[in-house]
């Protein structure tokens, strides 16, 4: 590790400790005072470089809230927090009242899920522990045996309840499930929603961020809350939701992450001795996922494209997901890889000379939905860059992967541990002290060979 970065490691560790709630980590101090699913997986990777046991505990606490049907909820609420910190809180979701699959109080969760990065995290905690020392490696290996069935149940849920068509692609029921909430990817479907009568609500996010232009609009929030009300009416029953829900979308990035997570799961199955039993199933999931992505693509099978299940058509938007999804899913040939790299380094994304750093805006500046300071409509996200780095390394684009890592580290060193950054000025946006931003810094700077 370059000495210039020692200081950044110390700062990242301090961010992790400031968000640490004991056996789980707040996604951010005020804006996100609970445990979020995909944040928690990245955060666990970060903890893996500080304390293997704490990393394992992070994911254990998330899995303790796993639904009976296998779903990992997108939020596990802090039992000591009040409703007046984050909206919607447990009182609005009403999961245990409406659905027998939801965990019982005192565990309280939301009713939706987020991208399945957990098997990747579990696998990475184990590989990190092997570099740390023999004791940690033994402990992590035993732990893999405990989490393996939970991960398998989670992936099974996604491949069945969320893909009844067996298309290989996962259907999401809410933009929050994508993790890329107000991305223009969802504008077409969201724009057709008709919001009915629902109880009034108060947003707390704007109070924490201050500047509303960095967050989704009130209209977008009404849509979000309305979709929650629709799922509540269906008792969070996936097959009932599938019958009439207005937002059923095949999300290519979510699906690609599931392919990569299935590959990690296969490796975990090998470590825990479950390969003979489960390999055929997991391999089939991987194959199905890759062919689903190929089917739902543009540019001669290269760029991934989301799909509206209700209307049966493609959702075209110029966002990083189109390039990142095929890279994350892997299994591409060198010609496809080069086409994707060319798109990544074009004017539309990381090759734009006006950028603060050579980092891809979440939405291309030429997309009509682009807004440079608004959340997923343009800003640069460190965890997206980590996913780029990880998948570029996997497809032998090491130099490109290093540039992605180094530019992101430089931005964070200069501008702090923000949730996201304005692409042209580097202005830190959203929350300060975002835990997963610190976690990817730790992974980049402390992983063996960094
Ligand atoms: C809704 C916690 C989460 C991330 C998401 C990000 C944002 C929540 C919100 O924050 O979403 O889930 O209230 O805006 O979009 O990716 O997991 O960091």
Short mmCIF file of C-alpha atoms and ligand atoms in Angstrom, two decimals:
data_model
loop_
_atom_site.label_atom_id
_atom_site.label_comp_id
_atom_site.label_asym_id
_atom_site.label_seq_id
_atom_site.Cartn_x
_atom_site.Cartn_y
_atom_site.Cartn_z
CA UNK A 1 0.00 0.00 0.00
CA UNK A 2 1.19 3.49 -0.87
CA UNK A 3 2.19 5.44 2.32
CA UNK A 4 0.10 8.38 1.18
CA UNK A 5 -2.92 6.27 1.95
CA UNK A 6 -2.12 5.32 5.59
CA UNK A 7 -4.11 8.26 6.74
CA UNK A 8 -7.08 7.23 4.61
CA UNK A 9 -7.13 3.77 6.23
CA UNK A 10 -7.27 5.38 9.68
CA UNK A 11 -10.10 7.64 8.60
CA UNK A 12 -12.02 4.73 7.05
CA UNK A 13 -11.65 2.68 10.25
CA UNK A 14 -12.95 5.66 12.24
CA UNK A 15 -16.03 5.92 9.97
CA UNK A 16 -16.73 2.21 10.51
CA UNK A 17 -16.48 2.66 14.29
CA UNK A 18 -18.70 5.75 14.28
CA UNK A 19 -21.43 3.76 12.52
CA UNK A 20 -20.92 0.60 14.58
CA UNK A 21 -23.99 -0.33 16.62
CA UNK A 22 -22.37 -3.36 18.29
CA UNK A 23 -23.20 -6.29 16.04
CA UNK A 24 -24.52 -4.37 13.06
CA UNK A 25 -23.60 -1.13 11.32
CA UNK A 26 -25.70 1.92 10.49
CA UNK A 27 -25.53 2.59 6.74
CA UNK A 28 -24.91 6.25 7.66
CA UNK A 29 -25.13 8.16 10.95
CA UNK A 30 -28.37 10.16 10.56
CA UNK A 31 -29.85 9.63 7.12
CA UNK A 32 -29.76 5.81 7.35
CA UNK A 33 -29.87 4.83 11.05
CA UNK A 34 -30.66 1.12 10.45
CA UNK A 35 -29.03 -1.95 8.89
CA UNK A 36 -29.45 -2.04 5.12
CA UNK A 37 -29.05 -5.32 3.27
CA UNK A 38 -26.55 -4.65 0.49
CA UNK A 39 -24.77 -1.96 2.50
CA UNK A 40 -24.28 -4.54 5.22
CA UNK A 41 -22.62 -6.98 2.79
CA UNK A 42 -20.10 -4.35 1.62
CA UNK A 43 -19.63 -3.21 5.22
CA UNK A 44 -18.92 -6.81 6.27
CA UNK A 45 -16.18 -6.97 3.62
CA UNK A 46 -14.68 -3.84 5.22
CA UNK A 47 -14.93 -5.28 8.76
CA UNK A 48 -13.15 -8.38 7.43
CA UNK A 49 -9.96 -6.32 7.22
CA UNK A 50 -10.31 -5.10 10.82
CA UNK A 51 -11.84 -8.02 12.73
CA UNK A 52 -13.01 -11.32 11.19
CA UNK A 53 -15.44 -12.07 13.99
CA UNK A 54 -17.10 -8.66 13.69
CA UNK A 55 -17.44 -9.14 9.92
CA UNK A 56 -19.19 -12.47 10.41
CA UNK A 57 -21.44 -11.01 13.10
CA UNK A 58 -22.57 -8.26 10.69
CA UNK A 59 -23.96 -10.78 8.23
CA UNK A 60 -25.28 -13.06 10.99
CA UNK A 61 -27.42 -10.23 12.31
CA UNK A 62 -28.83 -9.64 8.84
CA UNK A 63 -29.56 -13.36 8.37
CA UNK A 64 -31.32 -13.49 11.74
CA UNK A 65 -33.95 -11.33 10.04
CA UNK A 66 -34.27 -13.61 6.99
CA UNK A 67 -37.91 -14.28 6.11
CA UNK A 68 -39.29 -17.84 6.22
CA UNK A 69 -39.50 -17.83 2.42
CA UNK A 70 -35.75 -17.09 2.16
CA UNK A 71 -35.99 -13.34 1.50
CA UNK A 72 -33.28 -11.15 3.04
CA UNK A 73 -35.09 -7.89 3.89
CA UNK A 74 -33.74 -4.60 2.62
CA UNK A 75 -33.79 -3.01 6.09
CA UNK A 76 -33.46 -4.52 9.55
CA UNK A 77 -34.60 -1.76 11.86
CA UNK A 78 -32.79 -0.65 14.98
CA UNK A 79 -35.13 -1.82 17.79
CA UNK A 80 -34.06 1.17 19.91
CA UNK A 81 -34.89 3.77 17.28
CA UNK A 82 -38.19 5.62 17.01
CA UNK A 83 -40.39 5.94 13.91
CA UNK A 84 -39.34 9.58 13.63
CA UNK A 85 -35.82 8.87 12.34
CA UNK A 86 -36.41 7.25 8.97
CA UNK A 87 -39.49 6.94 6.78
CA UNK A 88 -40.94 4.41 6.13
CA UNK A 89 -40.27 2.81 9.52
CA UNK A 90 -41.55 -0.56 10.79
CA UNK A 91 -44.95 0.90 11.72
CA UNK A 92 -45.60 1.76 8.09
CA UNK A 93 -44.34 -1.55 6.65
CA UNK A 94 -46.39 -3.65 9.15
CA UNK A 95 -44.64 -6.85 8.04
CA UNK A 96 -45.32 -9.19 10.99
CA UNK A 97 -49.00 -8.20 11.01
CA UNK A 98 -49.49 -8.75 7.30
CA UNK A 99 -47.28 -11.72 6.49
CA UNK A 100 -46.52 -14.99 8.29
CA UNK A 101 -43.18 -15.26 6.50
CA UNK A 102 -41.86 -12.10 8.18
CA UNK A 103 -39.79 -12.50 11.36
CA UNK A 104 -41.58 -11.85 14.65
CA UNK A 105 -40.86 -8.84 16.90
CA UNK A 106 -38.56 -7.72 18.38
CA UNK A 107 -37.00 -8.20 14.92
CA UNK A 108 -38.55 -5.63 12.58
CA UNK A 109 -37.84 -5.42 8.88
CA UNK A 110 -39.03 -3.82 5.66
CA UNK A 111 -40.99 -5.98 3.21
CA UNK A 112 -38.72 -5.81 0.16
CA UNK A 113 -35.15 -6.88 -0.66
CA UNK A 114 -31.95 -5.53 -2.28
CA UNK A 115 -29.22 -6.86 -4.62
CA UNK A 116 -27.78 -10.20 -3.41
CA UNK A 117 -24.14 -9.30 -2.79
CA UNK A 118 -24.08 -11.41 0.39
CA UNK A 119 -22.45 -14.59 -0.97
CA UNK A 120 -19.72 -12.43 -2.50
CA UNK A 121 -19.21 -10.83 0.91
CA UNK A 122 -19.16 -14.15 2.79
CA UNK A 123 -16.65 -15.52 0.32
CA UNK A 124 -14.46 -12.43 0.59
CA UNK A 125 -14.52 -12.48 4.41
CA UNK A 126 -13.26 -16.05 4.23
CA UNK A 127 -10.46 -15.26 1.73
CA UNK A 128 -9.42 -12.23 3.79
CA UNK A 129 -9.36 -14.33 6.98
CA UNK A 130 -6.96 -16.76 5.33
CA UNK A 131 -4.49 -13.93 4.82
CA UNK A 132 -4.93 -12.69 8.40
CA UNK A 133 -4.08 -15.85 10.35
CA UNK A 134 -4.83 -19.53 10.84
CA UNK A 135 -7.20 -19.02 13.77
CA UNK A 136 -9.36 -16.56 11.83
CA UNK A 137 -9.32 -18.82 8.78
CA UNK A 138 -10.61 -21.80 10.81
CA UNK A 139 -13.30 -19.66 12.40
CA UNK A 140 -14.40 -18.28 9.02
CA UNK A 141 -14.46 -21.70 7.44
CA UNK A 142 -16.76 -23.03 10.18
CA UNK A 143 -18.93 -19.97 9.79
CA UNK A 144 -19.28 -20.59 6.05
CA UNK A 145 -20.94 -23.88 6.97
CA UNK A 146 -23.51 -21.96 9.04
CA UNK A 147 -24.31 -19.28 6.46
CA UNK A 148 -24.29 -21.55 3.42
CA UNK A 149 -27.88 -22.90 3.84
CA UNK A 150 -29.12 -19.36 4.46
CA UNK A 151 -27.47 -18.09 1.29
CA UNK A 152 -28.84 -21.04 -0.66
CA UNK A 153 -32.38 -20.32 0.61
CA UNK A 154 -31.99 -16.66 -0.34
CA UNK A 155 -30.87 -17.48 -3.88
CA UNK A 156 -33.61 -20.11 -4.20
CA UNK A 157 -36.19 -17.49 -3.24
CA UNK A 158 -34.90 -15.16 -5.96
CA UNK A 159 -34.88 -17.92 -8.59
CA UNK A 160 -38.44 -19.04 -7.78
CA UNK A 161 -40.72 -16.39 -6.24
CA UNK A 162 -38.94 -13.63 -8.16
CA UNK A 163 -38.58 -15.49 -11.43
CA UNK A 164 -41.67 -17.63 -11.94
CA UNK A 165 -40.99 -17.48 -15.70
CA UNK A 166 -37.57 -19.12 -15.16
CA UNK A 167 -36.09 -16.41 -17.37
CA UNK A 168 -32.89 -16.22 -15.34
CA UNK A 169 -33.70 -12.60 -14.48
CA UNK A 170 -35.04 -11.39 -11.15
CA UNK A 171 -38.24 -9.35 -10.96
CA UNK A 172 -38.14 -6.42 -8.60
CA UNK A 173 -41.32 -4.88 -7.18
CA UNK A 174 -39.95 -1.51 -6.10
CA UNK A 175 -37.11 0.78 -7.27
CA UNK A 176 -35.67 0.52 -3.74
CA UNK A 177 -35.06 -3.17 -4.47
CA UNK A 178 -32.63 -2.23 -7.25
CA UNK A 179 -30.55 -0.19 -4.79
CA UNK A 180 -30.38 2.42 -7.59
CA UNK A 181 -33.62 4.00 -6.46
CA UNK A 182 -34.41 7.02 -8.63
CA UNK A 183 -32.38 5.93 -11.65
CA UNK A 184 -33.90 6.91 -15.02
CA UNK A 185 -34.04 3.14 -15.62
CA UNK A 186 -37.39 3.16 -13.81
CA UNK A 187 -38.83 6.46 -15.12
CA UNK A 188 -41.07 4.91 -17.74
CA UNK A 189 -42.77 2.52 -15.34
CA UNK A 190 -42.92 5.05 -12.51
CA UNK A 191 -44.40 7.69 -14.79
CA UNK A 192 -47.39 5.44 -15.48
CA UNK A 193 -48.26 4.84 -11.81
CA UNK A 194 -51.52 6.20 -10.52
CA UNK A 195 -51.22 7.03 -6.85
CA UNK A 196 -54.43 6.38 -4.91
CA UNK A 197 -55.50 7.46 -1.45
CA UNK A 198 -53.02 6.61 1.30
CA UNK A 199 -52.23 7.80 4.82
CA UNK A 200 -50.15 10.98 5.02
CA UNK A 201 -46.44 10.67 5.79
CA UNK A 202 -43.44 12.80 6.74
CA UNK A 203 -40.06 12.49 5.03
CA UNK A 204 -37.03 12.76 7.30
CA UNK A 205 -34.37 12.38 4.62
CA UNK A 206 -34.49 15.99 3.40
CA UNK A 207 -33.97 17.26 6.96
CA UNK A 208 -30.74 15.24 7.14
CA UNK A 209 -29.39 16.11 3.70
CA UNK A 210 -30.58 19.71 3.66
CA UNK A 211 -30.54 20.21 -0.10
CA UNK A 212 -33.59 18.52 -1.70
CA UNK A 213 -31.95 18.44 -5.16
CA UNK A 214 -29.68 15.62 -3.92
CA UNK A 215 -32.62 13.38 -3.02
CA UNK A 216 -35.66 11.99 -4.88
CA UNK A 217 -38.52 14.46 -5.41
CA UNK A 218 -41.79 14.43 -3.44
CA UNK A 219 -43.55 12.98 -6.50
CA UNK A 220 -41.02 10.14 -6.61
CA UNK A 221 -41.58 9.56 -2.89
CA UNK A 222 -45.34 9.36 -3.38
CA UNK A 223 -44.71 6.65 -5.97
CA UNK A 224 -42.36 4.79 -3.63
CA UNK A 225 -44.81 4.89 -0.74
CA UNK A 226 -47.73 3.94 -2.97
CA UNK A 227 -45.89 0.83 -4.17
CA UNK A 228 -45.37 -0.15 -0.53
CA UNK A 229 -49.12 0.26 0.07
CA UNK A 230 -49.84 -1.97 -2.95
CA UNK A 231 -47.55 -4.71 -1.58
CA UNK A 232 -49.16 -4.42 1.84
CA UNK A 233 -52.57 -4.96 0.24
CA UNK A 234 -51.18 -8.22 -1.20
CA UNK A 235 -49.86 -9.21 2.26
CA UNK A 236 -46.30 -9.27 0.86
CA UNK A 237 -47.27 -12.49 -0.91
CA UNK A 238 -45.07 -12.67 -4.01
CA UNK A 239 -47.56 -14.62 -6.12
CA UNK A 240 -50.37 -12.17 -5.27
CA UNK A 241 -48.06 -9.25 -5.99
CA UNK A 242 -47.27 -10.83 -9.35
CA UNK A 243 -50.99 -10.85 -10.28
CA UNK A 244 -51.60 -7.12 -10.28
CA UNK A 245 -48.64 -5.07 -9.07
CA UNK A 246 -47.93 -2.01 -11.26
CA UNK A 247 -44.12 -2.30 -10.90
CA UNK A 248 -42.74 -5.70 -11.96
CA UNK A 249 -39.42 -5.22 -13.66
CA UNK A 250 -36.60 -7.59 -14.64
CA UNK A 251 -33.59 -5.76 -13.19
CA UNK A 252 -30.42 -6.65 -15.11
CA UNK A 253 -27.92 -5.41 -12.54
CA UNK A 254 -29.65 -7.24 -9.68
CA UNK A 255 -29.76 -10.38 -11.87
CA UNK A 256 -26.10 -10.06 -12.85
CA UNK A 257 -25.09 -9.71 -9.20
CA UNK A 258 -27.04 -12.93 -8.54
CA UNK A 259 -25.00 -14.72 -11.22
CA UNK A 260 -21.75 -13.59 -9.57
CA UNK A 261 -23.15 -14.46 -6.13
CA UNK A 262 -24.06 -17.94 -7.40
CA UNK A 263 -20.46 -18.42 -8.49
CA UNK A 264 -19.32 -17.44 -4.99
CA UNK A 265 -21.94 -19.80 -3.56
CA UNK A 266 -20.55 -22.67 -5.62
CA UNK A 267 -17.12 -21.98 -4.17
CA UNK A 268 -18.60 -21.87 -0.65
CA UNK A 269 -20.43 -25.17 -1.36
CA UNK A 270 -17.05 -26.68 -2.21
CA UNK A 271 -15.48 -25.41 1.04
CA UNK A 272 -18.33 -26.73 3.22
CA UNK A 273 -18.60 -30.06 1.41
CA UNK A 274 -22.01 -29.47 -0.20
CA UNK A 275 -20.80 -29.49 -3.78
CA UNK A 276 -21.97 -33.00 -4.68
CA UNK A 277 -25.53 -32.22 -3.65
CA UNK A 278 -25.96 -28.66 -4.82
CA UNK A 279 -23.65 -28.11 -7.77
CA UNK A 280 -26.18 -29.08 -10.49
CA UNK A 281 -28.76 -26.61 -9.14
CA UNK A 282 -26.39 -23.67 -8.63
CA UNK A 283 -24.70 -24.24 -12.00
CA UNK A 284 -28.09 -24.24 -13.68
CA UNK A 285 -28.91 -20.91 -11.98
CA UNK A 286 -25.66 -19.44 -13.31
CA UNK A 287 -26.31 -20.63 -16.83
CA UNK A 288 -29.92 -19.45 -16.75
CA UNK A 289 -28.86 -16.05 -15.44
CA UNK A 290 -26.28 -15.53 -18.16
CA UNK A 291 -28.60 -16.57 -20.96
CA UNK A 292 -31.37 -14.35 -19.54
CA UNK A 293 -28.99 -11.41 -19.61
CA UNK A 294 -27.95 -12.18 -23.15
CA UNK A 295 -31.56 -12.36 -24.22
CA UNK A 296 -32.31 -9.01 -22.57
CA UNK A 297 -29.59 -7.01 -24.22
CA UNK A 298 -28.96 -4.54 -26.98
CA UNK A 299 -25.91 -3.93 -29.18
CA UNK A 300 -25.66 -7.50 -30.48
CA UNK A 301 -25.98 -9.13 -27.07
CA UNK A 302 -23.52 -6.79 -25.33
CA UNK A 303 -25.36 -4.15 -23.27
CA UNK A 304 -27.88 -5.26 -20.65
CA UNK A 305 -31.39 -3.85 -20.78
CA UNK A 306 -34.09 -3.94 -18.06
CA UNK A 307 -37.52 -5.26 -18.95
CA UNK A 308 -41.05 -4.26 -17.94
CA UNK A 309 -42.90 -7.54 -17.26
CA UNK A 310 -46.38 -5.96 -17.28
CA UNK A 311 -46.03 -4.31 -20.68
CA UNK A 312 -43.58 -6.85 -22.09
CA UNK A 313 -41.03 -4.37 -23.35
CA UNK A 314 -37.53 -3.08 -22.85
CA UNK A 315 -36.70 -0.14 -20.63
CA UNK A 316 -33.99 1.80 -22.37
CA UNK A 317 -31.96 4.30 -20.36
CA UNK A 318 -28.33 5.25 -20.70
CA UNK A 319 -26.98 4.28 -17.29
CA UNK A 320 -23.95 2.39 -15.95
CA UNK A 321 -26.13 -0.68 -15.36
CA UNK A 322 -26.07 -1.49 -19.10
CA UNK A 323 -22.26 -1.83 -18.99
CA UNK A 324 -21.77 -3.04 -15.44
CA UNK A 325 -24.32 -5.90 -15.52
CA UNK A 326 -22.59 -7.99 -18.22
CA UNK A 327 -19.19 -7.36 -16.61
CA UNK A 328 -20.43 -8.44 -13.18
CA UNK A 329 -22.16 -11.55 -14.54
CA UNK A 330 -18.95 -12.59 -16.32
CA UNK A 331 -18.67 -15.34 -18.90
CA UNK A 332 -18.15 -12.82 -21.72
CA UNK A 333 -15.63 -13.21 -24.54
CA UNK A 334 -12.79 -10.74 -25.17
CA UNK A 335 -14.65 -9.02 -28.00
CA UNK A 336 -17.65 -8.30 -25.75
CA UNK A 337 -15.32 -7.18 -22.97
CA UNK A 338 -13.58 -4.71 -25.29
CA UNK A 339 -16.91 -3.31 -26.50
CA UNK A 340 -17.97 -2.80 -22.89
CA UNK A 341 -14.65 -1.12 -22.03
CA UNK A 342 -15.00 1.18 -25.01
CA UNK A 343 -18.47 2.20 -23.79
CA UNK A 344 -17.16 2.69 -20.25
CA UNK A 345 -14.38 4.96 -21.49
CA UNK A 346 -16.52 6.89 -23.96
CA UNK A 347 -17.70 10.48 -23.54
CA UNK A 348 -20.95 9.12 -22.12
CA UNK A 349 -19.24 7.70 -19.04
CA UNK A 350 -15.69 7.68 -17.62
CA UNK A 351 -14.01 9.09 -20.75
CA UNK A 352 -15.66 12.50 -20.60
CA UNK A 353 -12.87 15.12 -20.35
CA UNK A 354 -14.97 17.43 -18.19
CA UNK A 355 -15.22 14.93 -15.32
CA UNK A 356 -13.58 15.65 -11.96
CA UNK A 357 -12.07 12.14 -12.01
CA UNK A 358 -12.20 9.44 -14.69
CA UNK A 359 -15.15 7.79 -12.96
CA UNK A 360 -18.46 6.79 -14.53
CA UNK A 361 -21.49 8.96 -13.73
CA UNK A 362 -24.38 6.69 -12.68
CA UNK A 363 -26.38 8.07 -15.63
CA UNK A 364 -24.88 9.32 -18.86
CA UNK A 365 -24.97 13.15 -19.11
CA UNK A 366 -26.68 12.76 -22.48
CA UNK A 367 -29.62 10.80 -21.05
CA UNK A 368 -32.71 13.04 -20.69
CA UNK A 369 -33.07 11.84 -17.08
CA UNK A 370 -29.55 12.99 -16.09
CA UNK A 371 -29.26 15.34 -13.08
CA UNK A 372 -25.71 15.88 -11.88
CA UNK A 373 -26.48 16.22 -8.14
CA UNK A 374 -29.46 13.92 -7.76
CA UNK A 375 -28.76 10.56 -6.15
CA UNK A 376 -28.81 7.85 -8.89
CA UNK A 377 -29.46 10.25 -11.79
CA UNK A 378 -25.83 11.25 -12.38
CA UNK A 379 -23.56 11.18 -9.32
CA UNK A 380 -20.62 8.81 -8.98
CA UNK A 381 -21.04 6.00 -6.39
CA UNK A 382 -17.97 4.34 -4.78
CA UNK A 383 -19.66 0.94 -4.38
CA UNK A 384 -20.57 0.90 -8.07
CA UNK A 385 -16.90 1.56 -8.78
CA UNK A 386 -15.96 -1.31 -6.46
CA UNK A 387 -18.23 -3.60 -8.49
CA UNK A 388 -16.55 -2.34 -11.68
CA UNK A 389 -13.12 -2.92 -10.18
CA UNK A 390 -14.05 -6.41 -9.01
CA UNK A 391 -15.51 -7.47 -12.35
CA UNK A 392 -12.78 -5.84 -14.44
CA UNK A 393 -10.16 -7.75 -12.44
CA UNK A 394 -12.12 -10.94 -13.08
CA UNK A 395 -12.07 -10.47 -16.84
CA UNK A 396 -8.31 -9.74 -17.02
CA UNK A 397 -8.67 -6.00 -17.46
CA UNK A 398 -6.30 -5.41 -14.52
CA UNK A 399 -4.96 -2.07 -15.60
CA UNK A 400 -8.48 -0.69 -16.15
CA UNK A 401 -9.51 -2.11 -12.77
CA UNK A 402 -6.57 -0.35 -11.07
CA UNK A 403 -7.48 2.98 -12.64
CA UNK A 404 -11.07 2.62 -11.36
CA UNK A 405 -9.78 1.91 -7.86
CA UNK A 406 -7.14 4.64 -7.83
CA UNK A 407 -9.44 7.36 -9.16
CA UNK A 408 -12.11 6.48 -6.59
CA UNK A 409 -9.58 6.43 -3.75
CA UNK A 410 -8.22 9.81 -4.86
CA UNK A 411 -11.73 11.28 -4.93
CA UNK A 412 -12.50 10.00 -1.43
CA UNK A 413 -9.14 11.22 -0.11
CA UNK A 414 -9.79 14.67 -1.52
CA UNK A 415 -13.53 14.98 -0.81
CA UNK A 416 -14.34 12.64 2.12
CA UNK A 417 -16.45 9.55 2.79
CA UNK A 418 -19.55 10.79 1.01
CA UNK A 419 -22.46 8.64 -0.12
CA UNK A 420 -22.02 9.91 -3.72
CA UNK A 421 -20.18 12.64 -5.67
CA UNK A 422 -21.10 15.19 -8.33
CA UNK A 423 -19.31 13.83 -11.44
CA UNK A 424 -17.95 17.15 -12.80
CA UNK A 425 -16.99 18.98 -9.61
CA UNK A 426 -16.38 16.10 -7.18
CA UNK A 427 -18.73 17.79 -4.68
CA UNK A 428 -19.54 15.30 -1.89
CA UNK A 429 -23.29 14.64 -1.79
CA UNK A 430 -25.89 12.74 0.25
CA UNK A 431 -24.67 11.58 3.62
CA UNK A 432 -21.23 12.12 5.19
CA UNK A 433 -19.55 9.15 6.85
CA UNK A 434 -21.32 6.64 4.61
CA UNK A 435 -20.26 3.24 5.98
CA UNK A 436 -19.97 1.35 2.68
CA UNK A 437 -17.75 4.10 1.25
CA UNK A 438 -15.35 3.44 4.14
CA UNK A 439 -15.68 -0.32 3.64
CA UNK A 440 -14.62 -0.27 -0.02
CA UNK A 441 -11.65 1.95 0.89
CA UNK A 442 -10.53 -0.66 3.43
CA UNK A 443 -10.97 -3.48 0.96
CA UNK A 444 -8.95 -1.64 -1.69
CA UNK A 445 -6.16 -0.57 0.62
CA UNK A 446 -5.84 -3.59 2.87
CA UNK A 447 -6.54 -6.56 0.61
CA UNK A 448 -3.53 -8.72 -0.09
CA UNK A 449 -1.61 -7.35 -3.05
CA UNK A 450 -3.21 -3.87 -2.89
C1 LIG B 1 -33.87 3.35 0.45
C2 LIG B 1 -28.65 2.89 2.37
C3 LIG B 1 -29.48 2.92 1.10
C4 LIG B 1 -28.79 2.18 -0.07
C5 LIG B 1 -29.50 2.44 -1.39
C6 LIG B 1 -29.65 3.94 -1.59
C7 LIG B 1 -30.42 4.56 -0.40
C8 LIG B 1 -32.66 4.27 0.70
C9 LIG B 1 -33.13 5.71 0.80
O1 LIG B 1 -29.72 4.29 0.79
O2 LIG B 1 -31.74 4.02 -0.39
O3 LIG B 1 -33.49 2.01 0.54
O4 LIG B 1 -33.82 6.02 1.76
O5 LIG B 1 -32.82 6.50 -0.08
O6 LIG B 1 -30.29 4.21 -2.78
O7 LIG B 1 -28.78 1.87 -2.45
O8 LIG B 1 -28.78 0.81 0.18
O9 LIG B 1 -27.37 3.38 2.10
#
